[in-house]
Amino acid sequence: MADIVEDGRSKYRYQLYKLIPDILLVKLDVKKSTNIPISSQSYLVRIALHKTLSNKKAEKETTKIMALRQPAWNETLRFLVKKEVWKEKETLLLEVSLVRREFIGTTELVKTECLSMASLMDTEFVKFEGDIQVDVGVSCEMDSDVKFRDINQLCTEEVDFVTKRKRLVFENMKKLGFKRLLHENNAPNIAIMGSGGGIRAVIGMCGAVTALQAESLLDSTMFTAGLSGSAWYLMSLYAYDDHLKPKLVNDSIKKKLQKFHLIEFLKTWYSWKHYTKSKAFDYGKFFTLTNTFGEMIGELLLERKCKMKWSEQRQKLDDGTVPLPLVAALHIRDNSRIKDYNEWIELSPYEVYIPKYGAAVDMKKFGDMFYGGFVTKEYGEPPIHYLQGVCGSAYAVINNFKPKESKWYMSWSAFKDKIYSFFNYFDDQFVAKVPNMLHGIPNFEPLFENLDEDDDAIDGEREEMMLADAGIAFNSPYPLVLHPSREIDVILSFDFSDRGKDSNYPFEELEKAEKWAKKNRVPFPELNLDEIKAEWTKGNYEEVYIFSSDNAPTIVHFVMINKTFPGFVKDDDKEKSQTDFEIHHNYGTMKFGYTDDEFDRFKSLVEYNVTNNKEKIVDSIQSAINRRSNVQLL
C-alpha cells in the first residue's frame, strides 16, 4: 500500500490535493411571507451563514418577487458546513435579511435579523418589524454522494472484488505450473492494457484478448484497462454477454465493420434525424455532438446493447470470475491548452474517480447534478455508447487541426483571436460535457508545495466538466493501472498508436508515460531506450520489449509490428501474401470500415505476436512471483 508520510501526503504525487473534510449540506427552504405590504415593489430574502466549509461567511439570496400579493419564493439556499460545526448549532449564526427593490432599481434593506441555527430550527420562521414574517425551513444531508479517500484506499466494491479474484487467479496460476506459489499473496497482480488507435485498436484488442484467453492468461489477470479505441473494445466485450466471450465478440464486430462505409457514416453524422434522436435522449443538462458520435460508435460495435449501462457490468464482477475493466477520460478546460491543463479520470463499473483530489462518485450517479458533493438533481447514468463517445478519439483528431503558434501567427493577433474563438466554439459544441461532481466545493488545499501550473485545481464554480479522449495526453492508460493501492506487478501493454510508418520509432507514447510517472513519483521501470532505438534504426525490430526495475511493475510492451508473422506460413503462397503487409498503410486511425480479410489479417497478426512471445510473458509473471515471495521471506 502507499505510505502516508504526514498531513495526508504520500511519497507519491498521485493525489495532489488534500481530502475535503466530512461535510454536510444545509438546505434553507425559503417559503412564503406574511404581512408584507401589497405594492408594485419586489422583495427578496438574503441569508448569510457563518462558519461555512471555507471558514468564511457565505451569502446567498432568492430571486426577487413583486409584492402584488404575499411573496412565496419556495426556493432552497444551500450551504456547506463541516460536521463538527453542525454539532454546535447554538453557535452557528445566520443573518437573514429582507430586501426591497423599487421598480426603478434602487435597493433598500428592510431589516436584518441575526439568530442561531438552533433557534431557526425550533421556529422555522424569521420575524421582522411590522409583524412581517418569512417562513424558512431547515434540513440537511449528512452523507455526501461524492466520497473522498486517500491513495491508501480503494472503493469497498473493488476491495471485495480483488479478494475474490485473487483466489481464482491463484488457482489458475497453479494449474499453469508457476512455481513458488505457496499462498494467494504470492500471486502477482496483472493488468492487460490497450492504447488508443480507433477501430485499429479495437481489432488489435480482439486479437490480444483472444490469444491471452487461449493461453489461459486472461484468467490470471486482475485488471483490464483501455482508452479511446481500446476502451471501445472493452466496453463492447463486457456488455456483449453475461460472460466474457472474446471469440463471439470478434465475430460480431467483424460483421458490423464489414457493412460499414464512410459515406454512410457521414450521412448519419449530418442527419438531422439522428441529431434530434440523440438530443431527445435524456442525458441531462448538457448536450454536445459527442452524444451523437458516441451513439454511432455504440450502434456500430454493439447495436442495441449499446443502451446498457456501464454500472450494470458490475454484476459480472460479483464472483470475481472476470478482470475488473477500467477506462480513461481526460478533464480539460475550454480556456487552456490541453498540454497546460489536463486531469486523468477513470471510469469503472463501480465508480468515477479523479485521483488528483481523491474524489469518487458511484457510476450510477455519473450524469447527475452536484453541489458541494451532494446530488441536487438526478438525471440517471448515461448508456455505454455515451461513454464510448467520451472516451473516443473524435475530439483528439479534430484537435490536431488547430493552428500551431508561430512568430508569424502570433504577429496577427486579431486573426489569431478570431481563429481561436472559432475553435473554442467548436470545442464547446464537440467536447463531451458532464455535470461537475466537484461543483460548489470551495478551494482545494495542495498537498505539496510549488505545484506546477498544469496542476491547478478544478474550478468549483463551474457546473460542468469537459471530458475528452485521454490519448490526447498520452496514448496508453498507465495512470489507471499505476494507482499505488492496486499494486500491479506486471502490465501487458498493447500499443496500437499511429506512428505514420511501421518502421518509425514506436516508443514515444511509452516515454510520455514514463515522464508522467516521474513527475508524479509513481514507480515506473527505467526504459533506457538508447540501445533499443539504435537497433530499431538499423531495422532490428522486436515484437515485444520487457522493461523491469526493482520496486516497479514489469512492462511487457507489445509494439505494432509485422516481423515474423509472414514467415509463419511456409507453403501456401496465397496465405503467405495475406500475412505480409504494411500495418499503417492499411489500418489508418480514421478508417472505420474493414473487409473480413482485413479484420482477420490484423487480428491474427496480434494474436500471433502474443502466442509467439508467450514464454516472455510467462517469465515476467514468474519473476513477479519470485519478487513477492522474496519480500514475504524478509
XYZ file of C-alpha atoms in Angstrom:
634
model
C 0.000 0.000 0.000
C 1.023 3.619 -0.498
C 2.671 5.103 2.579
C 1.171 8.295 4.006
C 4.044 10.482 5.203
C 2.374 13.378 7.040
C -0.606 15.710 6.767
C -2.245 13.322 4.304
C 0.766 13.465 1.982
C 2.284 10.408 0.374
C 5.685 9.833 -1.160
C 3.691 9.570 -4.397
C 2.177 12.598 -6.119
C -0.712 10.552 -7.466
C -3.058 12.644 -5.335
C -2.177 16.343 -5.304
C -4.803 17.963 -3.061
C -5.923 17.390 0.494
C -9.110 15.497 1.112
C -12.223 17.521 1.800
C -13.239 17.058 5.477
C -16.540 15.474 6.468
C -19.192 17.876 5.298
C -22.922 18.156 5.229
C -25.277 20.135 3.049
C -27.538 22.563 4.901
C -30.676 23.443 2.954
C -32.627 26.532 3.949
C -36.050 26.401 2.303
C -37.309 29.965 1.933
C -41.085 29.620 1.614
C -43.843 32.216 1.912
C -44.101 35.578 3.621
C -46.750 37.153 5.845
C -47.789 40.808 6.279
C -45.621 42.323 3.552
C -47.477 45.432 2.278
C -49.109 44.846 -1.118
C -47.359 47.043 -3.708
C -45.508 47.047 -7.035
C -42.223 46.741 -5.201
C -40.192 43.499 -5.268
C -38.757 41.606 -2.330
C -36.039 39.017 -1.907
C -34.556 37.161 1.054
C -30.813 37.175 1.627
C -29.199 34.738 4.070
C -25.609 34.841 5.291
C -24.250 31.831 7.150
C -21.146 32.000 9.339
C -18.606 29.152 9.618
C -19.137 27.547 6.220
C -16.790 24.958 4.750
C -14.423 27.672 3.510
C -14.296 29.118 7.072
C -15.811 32.332 5.746
C -19.223 33.896 5.839
C -21.223 32.808 2.783
C -24.132 34.834 1.445
C -26.937 33.764 -0.894
C -30.255 35.196 -1.921
C -33.543 34.255 -3.530
C -34.936 35.751 -6.706
C -36.992 38.920 -6.295
C -40.785 38.668 -6.380
C -43.219 41.550 -6.815
C -45.484 42.078 -3.808
C -48.744 42.295 -5.751
C -49.668 39.577 -3.310
C -47.750 37.941 -0.483
C -44.436 36.732 -1.999
C -43.877 32.962 -1.881
C -40.343 32.215 -3.012
C -40.268 28.445 -2.465
C -36.551 28.353 -3.122
C -33.759 26.400 -1.451
C -30.492 28.089 -0.495
C -27.670 25.587 0.022
C -24.653 25.933 2.302
C -21.780 23.584 3.088
C -20.569 23.213 6.669
C -18.252 20.846 8.471
C -19.939 18.163 10.510
C -18.078 19.266 13.627
C -19.524 22.783 13.228
C -23.049 21.432 12.773
C -22.852 19.808 16.187
C -22.733 23.289 17.743
C -25.964 24.670 16.264
C -26.382 27.154 19.112
C -23.217 28.985 17.997
C -23.779 28.601 14.245
C -25.135 32.040 13.355
C -27.229 33.264 10.429
C -28.114 36.722 9.200
C -31.489 36.747 7.454
C -32.300 39.930 5.544
C -35.468 41.081 3.816
C -34.564 43.322 0.876
C -36.951 45.596 -1.002
C -36.212 46.671 -4.559
C -38.023 49.559 -6.157
C -39.323 49.373 -9.693
C -36.604 51.752 -10.864
C -33.869 49.508 -9.449
C -32.979 51.094 -6.108
C -32.479 48.684 -3.199
C -33.474 49.158 0.412
C -32.733 46.844 3.288
C -35.921 46.358 5.267
C -34.385 44.540 8.199
C -31.712 42.024 9.136
C -32.259 39.521 11.904
C -29.395 37.592 13.457
C -30.201 34.234 15.008
C -28.701 30.826 15.638
C -29.336 27.730 13.572
C -30.842 26.046 16.636
C -33.335 28.895 17.033
C -34.366 28.784 13.378
C -34.855 25.010 13.540
C -37.171 25.479 16.538
C -39.373 28.183 14.993
C -38.967 27.669 11.223
C -39.704 31.332 10.598
C -37.996 34.721 10.914
C -39.846 37.751 12.302
C -39.183 41.278 11.055
C -40.605 44.603 12.211
C -44.236 45.378 11.404
C -45.226 41.757 12.037
C -43.593 40.728 8.745
C -42.701 37.069 8.811
C -40.834 34.787 6.389
C -41.078 31.017 6.727
C -37.681 29.297 6.484
C -37.366 25.542 6.920
C -34.092 23.793 7.739
C -32.932 20.375 6.588
C -29.573 18.779 5.971
C -27.974 15.866 4.172
C -25.336 14.100 6.209
C -23.779 11.599 3.770
C -22.290 13.174 0.665
C -22.577 11.438 -2.689
C -19.000 12.317 -3.598
C -16.592 10.318 -1.446
C -13.046 11.417 -0.660
C -10.317 8.918 0.177
C -6.532 8.887 0.164
C -4.398 6.700 -2.113
C -4.121 4.006 0.552
C -7.714 3.096 -0.209
C -9.788 1.608 -2.992
C -13.567 1.649 -3.009
C -15.228 -1.079 -0.937
C -16.595 -2.836 -4.017
C -13.156 -3.041 -5.624
C -11.594 -4.362 -2.423
C -14.227 -7.113 -2.301
C -13.662 -7.898 -5.968
C -9.875 -8.151 -5.572
C -10.294 -10.553 -2.644
C -12.470 -12.894 -4.713
C -10.468 -12.536 -7.898
C -7.160 -13.141 -6.114
C -8.292 -16.588 -5.051
C -9.241 -17.560 -8.618
C -6.051 -16.104 -10.105
C -4.005 -18.079 -7.585
C -5.735 -21.330 -8.504
C -5.338 -20.678 -12.235
C -1.642 -19.890 -11.907
C -1.097 -23.140 -10.037
C -2.747 -25.023 -12.909
C -0.415 -23.279 -15.361
C 2.573 -24.629 -13.422
C 4.030 -21.445 -11.953
C 6.492 -22.100 -9.117
C 6.762 -20.692 -5.584
C 3.004 -20.158 -5.318
C 2.675 -21.115 -1.667
C -0.365 -18.921 -0.951
C -2.587 -16.301 -2.554
C -0.374 -13.347 -1.669
C 2.350 -14.788 -3.904
C 0.114 -14.397 -6.958
C 1.043 -11.169 -8.773
C -1.480 -8.605 -9.958
C -1.528 -8.461 -13.743
C -3.144 -5.786 -15.907
C -3.918 -6.020 -19.619
C -3.748 -2.548 -21.127
C -4.625 -1.289 -24.604
C -3.829 2.040 -26.252
C -5.873 4.280 -28.484
C -5.988 3.926 -32.231
C -9.625 3.992 -33.302
C -11.033 0.831 -34.865
C -7.472 -0.397 -35.457
C -7.125 -0.636 -31.669
C -10.493 -2.416 -31.446
C -9.322 -5.096 -33.893
C -5.925 -5.317 -32.206
C -7.502 -5.885 -28.801
C -9.725 -8.558 -30.352
C -6.540 -10.434 -31.224
C -4.706 -9.748 -27.962
C -7.510 -10.816 -25.616
C -8.377 -13.867 -27.741
C -4.760 -15.049 -27.610
C -4.444 -14.423 -23.877
C -7.633 -16.379 -23.258
C -6.407 -19.255 -25.429
C -3.209 -19.390 -23.363
C -5.226 -19.288 -20.084
C -3.545 -15.995 -19.172
C -6.749 -13.952 -19.220
C -7.877 -15.957 -16.171
C -4.697 -14.866 -14.406
C -5.390 -11.160 -14.931
C -6.729 -8.794 -12.265
C -7.464 -5.686 -14.390
C -8.104 -4.671 -17.974
C -7.622 -1.022 -18.960
C -8.154 0.992 -22.099
C -8.616 4.409 -23.629
C -10.045 5.531 -26.940
C -10.303 2.519 -29.308
C -9.273 0.031 -26.625
C -11.945 1.466 -24.346
C -14.497 0.951 -27.146
C -13.427 -2.677 -27.262
C -13.525 -3.267 -23.509
C -16.999 -1.787 -23.153
C -18.182 -3.927 -26.067
C -16.564 -7.063 -24.617
C -18.180 -6.653 -21.210
C -21.600 -5.560 -22.471
C -21.913 -8.260 -25.130
C -22.854 -11.175 -22.887
C -23.181 -12.301 -19.278
C -19.712 -13.854 -19.575
C -16.605 -12.694 -21.425
C -16.676 -14.367 -24.834
C -13.920 -12.794 -26.944
C -14.430 -15.033 -29.988
C -18.141 -14.255 -30.207
C -17.399 -10.550 -29.772
C -14.794 -10.785 -32.549
C -17.323 -12.341 -34.952
C -19.943 -9.747 -34.064
C -17.596 -6.771 -34.554
C -16.235 -8.198 -37.819
C -19.724 -8.446 -39.317
C -20.552 -4.878 -38.348
C -17.287 -3.396 -39.658
C -17.694 -5.227 -42.952
C -21.012 -3.444 -43.530
C -19.667 -0.041 -42.646
C -18.830 2.568 -45.288
C -17.551 6.106 -44.780
C -20.321 7.607 -46.880
C -22.908 6.019 -44.615
C -21.040 7.376 -41.616
C -21.085 10.942 -42.962
C -24.722 10.692 -43.974
C -25.564 9.596 -40.448
C -23.378 12.326 -38.950
C -25.125 15.112 -40.782
C -28.560 13.592 -40.488
C -30.923 15.875 -38.592
C -32.978 12.851 -37.684
C -30.004 11.251 -35.947
C -29.088 14.509 -34.214
C -32.560 15.041 -32.819
C -32.791 11.389 -31.818
C -29.680 11.802 -29.672
C -30.801 15.135 -28.282
C -34.168 13.682 -27.325
C -32.443 11.141 -25.079
C -32.260 12.438 -21.530
C -28.538 12.922 -20.993
C -29.215 15.664 -18.524
C -28.483 19.335 -18.828
C -25.577 19.187 -21.269
C -25.601 18.062 -24.874
C -22.804 18.196 -27.444
C -22.022 16.358 -30.654
C -20.109 13.803 -28.583
C -23.519 12.375 -27.692
C -24.217 11.778 -31.373
C -20.721 10.450 -32.092
C -20.928 8.030 -29.158
C -24.279 6.734 -30.299
C -22.872 5.987 -33.739
C -19.855 4.144 -32.280
C -22.123 2.219 -29.919
C -24.517 1.181 -32.676
C -21.573 0.208 -34.881
C -19.987 -2.089 -32.278
C -22.887 -3.168 -30.055
C -26.158 -2.269 -31.778
C -28.996 -2.434 -29.232
C -26.702 -3.464 -26.384
C -25.061 -0.038 -26.505
C -28.047 1.193 -24.456
C -26.794 -0.786 -21.457
C -25.176 0.985 -18.507
C -21.531 0.625 -17.503
C -22.592 0.135 -13.875
C -24.650 -2.904 -14.912
C -21.399 -4.692 -15.738
C -20.591 -4.923 -12.028
C -22.871 -7.974 -11.911
C -20.215 -9.836 -13.913
C -17.684 -8.931 -11.222
C -19.662 -10.211 -8.237
C -17.938 -13.595 -8.088
C -14.549 -12.403 -9.349
C -14.571 -14.594 -12.472
C -13.526 -11.794 -14.874
C -10.974 -8.963 -14.614
C -12.106 -5.515 -13.485
C -12.343 -3.166 -16.505
C -11.081 0.420 -16.268
C -11.469 3.062 -18.978
C -9.945 6.527 -19.078
C -11.066 10.039 -19.944
C -9.382 13.415 -19.633
C -10.778 16.530 -17.942
C -9.791 19.609 -19.941
C -10.643 23.336 -19.891
C -12.032 25.380 -22.723
C -9.737 28.304 -21.887
C -6.498 26.308 -21.561
C -4.400 24.269 -23.922
C -4.502 20.574 -23.141
C -0.749 20.450 -22.513
C -1.242 23.222 -19.920
C -4.129 21.617 -18.073
C -5.490 18.072 -18.025
C -6.657 15.652 -15.355
C -6.952 11.889 -15.729
C -10.293 10.365 -14.790
C -11.066 6.670 -14.545
C -14.434 5.038 -15.029
C -15.057 1.540 -13.714
C -18.425 -0.181 -13.339
C -18.166 0.791 -9.666
C -17.288 4.475 -9.775
C -15.949 7.582 -11.457
C -12.672 8.520 -9.787
C -10.453 11.623 -10.022
C -7.119 10.691 -8.393
C -5.870 14.284 -8.201
C -8.396 15.032 -5.444
C -9.097 11.518 -4.159
C -12.714 12.118 -5.230
C -15.107 9.382 -6.360
C -18.796 9.024 -7.111
C -20.881 5.926 -7.761
C -21.019 5.174 -11.500
C -24.822 5.137 -11.264
C -24.717 8.851 -10.372
C -22.494 9.850 -13.273
C -24.647 12.406 -15.093
C -26.456 13.764 -12.023
C -26.093 17.403 -10.999
C -23.996 18.096 -7.890
C -23.438 20.819 -5.371
C -20.896 20.525 -2.595
C -20.553 16.780 -3.086
C -24.307 16.149 -2.978
C -26.650 15.234 -5.814
C -29.089 18.084 -6.375
C -30.882 16.694 -9.418
C -30.972 13.150 -10.746
C -30.654 12.605 -14.479
C -29.587 8.980 -14.363
C -26.490 7.256 -15.669
C -25.990 7.629 -19.435
C -25.689 4.489 -21.593
C -22.444 2.822 -22.627
C -22.477 4.439 -26.052
C -22.196 7.850 -24.399
C -19.063 6.700 -22.559
C -17.709 5.398 -25.860
C -18.178 8.910 -27.238
C -16.457 10.457 -24.209
C -13.512 8.036 -24.359
C -13.364 8.017 -28.166
C -10.845 9.676 -30.415
C -13.020 12.071 -32.460
C -12.123 15.210 -30.494
C -8.470 14.160 -30.418
C -8.407 14.042 -34.213
C -10.218 17.379 -34.549
C -7.827 18.941 -32.030
C -4.917 18.209 -34.344
C -6.395 20.578 -36.903
C -5.967 23.601 -34.623
C -3.377 26.072 -35.933
C 0.045 25.937 -34.338
C 1.511 29.074 -32.828
C 4.474 30.616 -34.668
C 6.101 34.061 -34.826
C 4.156 34.831 -37.994
C 0.958 33.572 -36.488
C 1.440 35.412 -33.208
C 2.004 38.695 -35.060
C -1.504 38.559 -36.478
C -3.193 38.852 -33.088
C -6.600 39.867 -34.417
C -6.589 36.982 -36.868
C -5.400 34.648 -34.130
C -8.207 35.691 -31.785
C -10.828 35.112 -34.454
C -9.457 31.691 -35.366
C -9.184 30.546 -31.774
C -12.613 31.871 -30.882
C -13.923 29.727 -33.721
C -12.143 26.639 -32.444
C -13.185 27.358 -28.859
C -16.780 27.499 -30.077
C -16.197 24.261 -31.963
C -14.741 22.653 -28.828
C -17.738 23.843 -26.860
C -20.062 22.063 -29.288
C -17.982 18.930 -29.749
C -16.269 18.025 -26.474
C -18.291 15.944 -24.030
C -19.792 17.826 -21.115
C -20.919 16.221 -17.882
C -22.002 17.701 -14.553
C -19.044 18.688 -12.407
C -19.076 16.307 -9.425
C -16.929 18.857 -7.511
C -19.231 21.806 -8.225
C -19.729 24.023 -5.190
C -16.736 22.730 -3.270
C -14.506 25.685 -2.320
C -10.780 25.941 -2.786
C -8.785 22.730 -2.655
C -5.672 22.883 -0.500
C -2.487 21.492 -2.123
C -0.727 18.541 -0.521
C 2.622 19.644 -1.945
C 4.421 22.943 -2.239
C 5.234 24.550 -5.580
C 2.826 22.602 -7.762
C 3.218 23.213 -11.483
C 0.778 25.466 -13.289
C -0.719 22.482 -15.079
C -1.584 21.042 -11.653
C -4.100 23.786 -10.881
C -7.242 22.686 -9.071
C -10.585 22.307 -10.758
C -12.916 25.303 -10.858
C -15.598 24.530 -8.280
C -17.800 27.340 -9.578
C -18.453 25.586 -12.891
C -21.466 23.315 -13.137
C -19.970 21.230 -15.936
C -16.753 19.422 -16.806
C -15.351 18.999 -20.309
C -14.150 15.442 -20.956
C -12.074 14.253 -23.905
C -10.081 11.291 -25.176
C -7.282 10.638 -22.658
C -4.995 9.705 -25.540
C -4.519 13.424 -26.143
C -2.201 13.435 -23.096
C -0.501 10.142 -23.970
C -1.940 7.158 -25.699
C -1.918 4.415 -23.059
C -3.864 4.431 -19.765
C -0.915 3.971 -17.409
C -2.350 6.313 -14.710
C -5.196 3.827 -14.179
C -3.028 0.779 -13.540
C -0.332 2.701 -11.636
C -2.665 3.557 -8.739
C -0.358 2.700 -5.798
C -3.032 0.705 -3.949
C -3.658 -1.557 -6.952
C -0.131 -2.903 -6.516
C 0.273 -4.008 -10.119
C 3.219 -6.344 -10.719
C 3.011 -6.960 -14.479
C 1.494 -4.792 -17.208
C 0.771 -6.447 -20.554
C 0.805 -3.357 -22.747
C -0.529 -3.341 -26.325
C 0.330 -0.198 -28.274
C -1.703 0.483 -31.423
C -0.739 4.155 -31.703
C -0.375 5.742 -35.124
C 3.278 6.458 -35.876
C 2.998 7.097 -39.629
C 5.042 4.138 -40.863
C 5.749 0.701 -39.445
C 9.478 1.445 -39.434
C 9.105 4.612 -37.354
C 10.189 4.689 -33.716
C 7.399 3.112 -31.578
C 8.164 4.279 -28.029
C 7.073 7.938 -27.963
C 3.867 7.233 -26.009
C 5.742 4.996 -23.579
C 8.259 7.788 -22.965
C 5.383 10.187 -22.238
C 4.040 7.717 -19.682
C 7.492 7.489 -18.069
C 7.666 11.289 -17.898
C 4.224 11.396 -16.230
C 5.276 8.729 -13.724
C 8.480 10.527 -12.800
C 6.662 13.821 -12.334
C 4.131 12.141 -10.045
C 6.754 9.983 -8.281
C 4.925 6.805 -9.246
C 7.093 3.659 -9.639
C 7.908 3.029 -13.298
C 10.679 0.868 -14.771
C 13.710 2.549 -16.307
C 13.304 2.426 -20.082
C 16.926 3.062 -21.140
C 15.908 3.188 -24.790
C 19.149 4.395 -26.380
C 20.349 0.935 -27.378
C 16.862 -0.152 -28.431
C 16.476 2.990 -30.533
C 19.811 2.364 -32.235
C 18.801 -1.196 -33.095
C 15.416 -0.044 -34.329
C 17.082 2.479 -36.628
C 19.050 -0.392 -38.139
C 15.820 -2.284 -38.809
C 16.308 -4.748 -35.953
C 12.761 -4.922 -34.600
C 11.251 -6.973 -31.816
C 7.565 -7.789 -31.353
C 7.718 -7.312 -27.598
C 10.033 -5.482 -25.216
C 10.410 -6.140 -21.496
C 11.094 -3.255 -19.106
C 11.709 -4.020 -15.452
C 13.273 -2.395 -12.399
C 13.281 -3.060 -8.691
C 10.184 -1.756 -6.881
C 8.301 -1.042 -10.123
C 5.878 -3.069 -12.217
C 7.296 -5.000 -15.144
C 6.007 -3.778 -18.509
C 5.644 -6.375 -21.262
C 5.251 -3.974 -24.165
C 3.893 -5.239 -27.493
C 4.606 -2.840 -30.332
C 2.560 -2.792 -33.529
C 4.911 -4.559 -35.919
C 4.715 -7.303 -38.525
C 8.052 -9.089 -38.195
C 7.913 -12.897 -38.099
C 4.244 -13.324 -38.957
C 4.901 -13.612 -42.731
C 7.312 -16.492 -42.070
C 4.686 -18.269 -40.017
C 3.091 -19.622 -43.237
C 5.656 -21.588 -45.245
C 3.853 -23.459 -48.013
C 0.725 -21.636 -49.110
C 1.871 -18.641 -51.196
C -1.615 -17.120 -51.233
C -1.929 -17.300 -47.469
C 1.638 -16.054 -47.079
C 0.811 -12.949 -49.106
C -2.032 -12.289 -46.677
C 0.412 -12.177 -43.770
C 2.997 -9.898 -45.385
C 1.528 -6.404 -45.181
C 2.238 -2.851 -44.021
C 0.063 -2.029 -40.976
C -0.101 1.760 -41.156
C -0.778 1.778 -44.874
C -3.873 -0.390 -44.466
C -5.177 0.424 -40.982
C -5.492 4.193 -40.558
C -6.909 5.736 -37.394
C -9.743 7.389 -39.319
C -10.730 4.174 -41.081
C -13.941 2.667 -39.701
C -14.908 0.044 -42.278
C -12.945 -3.185 -42.822
C -13.458 -6.222 -45.019
C -13.428 -9.665 -43.435
C -9.933 -10.280 -44.803
C -8.599 -7.001 -43.393
C -10.123 -7.728 -39.992
C -8.806 -11.311 -39.844
C -5.363 -10.316 -41.057
C -4.655 -7.730 -38.361
C -6.388 -9.667 -35.585
C -4.363 -12.769 -36.496
C -1.135 -10.757 -36.515
C -1.685 -9.535 -32.953
C -2.827 -12.981 -31.891
C 0.321 -14.486 -33.364
C 2.598 -11.919 -31.713
C 1.132 -12.789 -28.309
C 1.333 -16.558 -28.822
C 4.820 -16.330 -30.314
C 6.025 -14.489 -27.212
C 4.124 -16.437 -24.572
C 7.384 -17.563 -22.969
C 8.427 -13.954 -22.323
C 5.075 -13.243 -20.693
C 5.341 -16.358 -18.531
C 8.906 -15.497 -17.496
C 7.819 -11.983 -16.466
C 4.978 -13.396 -14.372
C 7.317 -15.927 -12.726
C 9.789 -13.158 -11.911
C 6.975 -11.200 -10.274
C 6.034 -14.273 -8.206
C 9.666 -14.605 -7.129
C 9.796 -10.945 -6.073
C 6.653 -11.293 -3.990
C 7.946 -14.488 -2.393
C 11.318 -12.924 -1.549
C 9.663 -9.876 0.041
C 7.490 -12.078 2.222
C 10.534 -14.035 3.403
C 12.264 -10.870 4.660
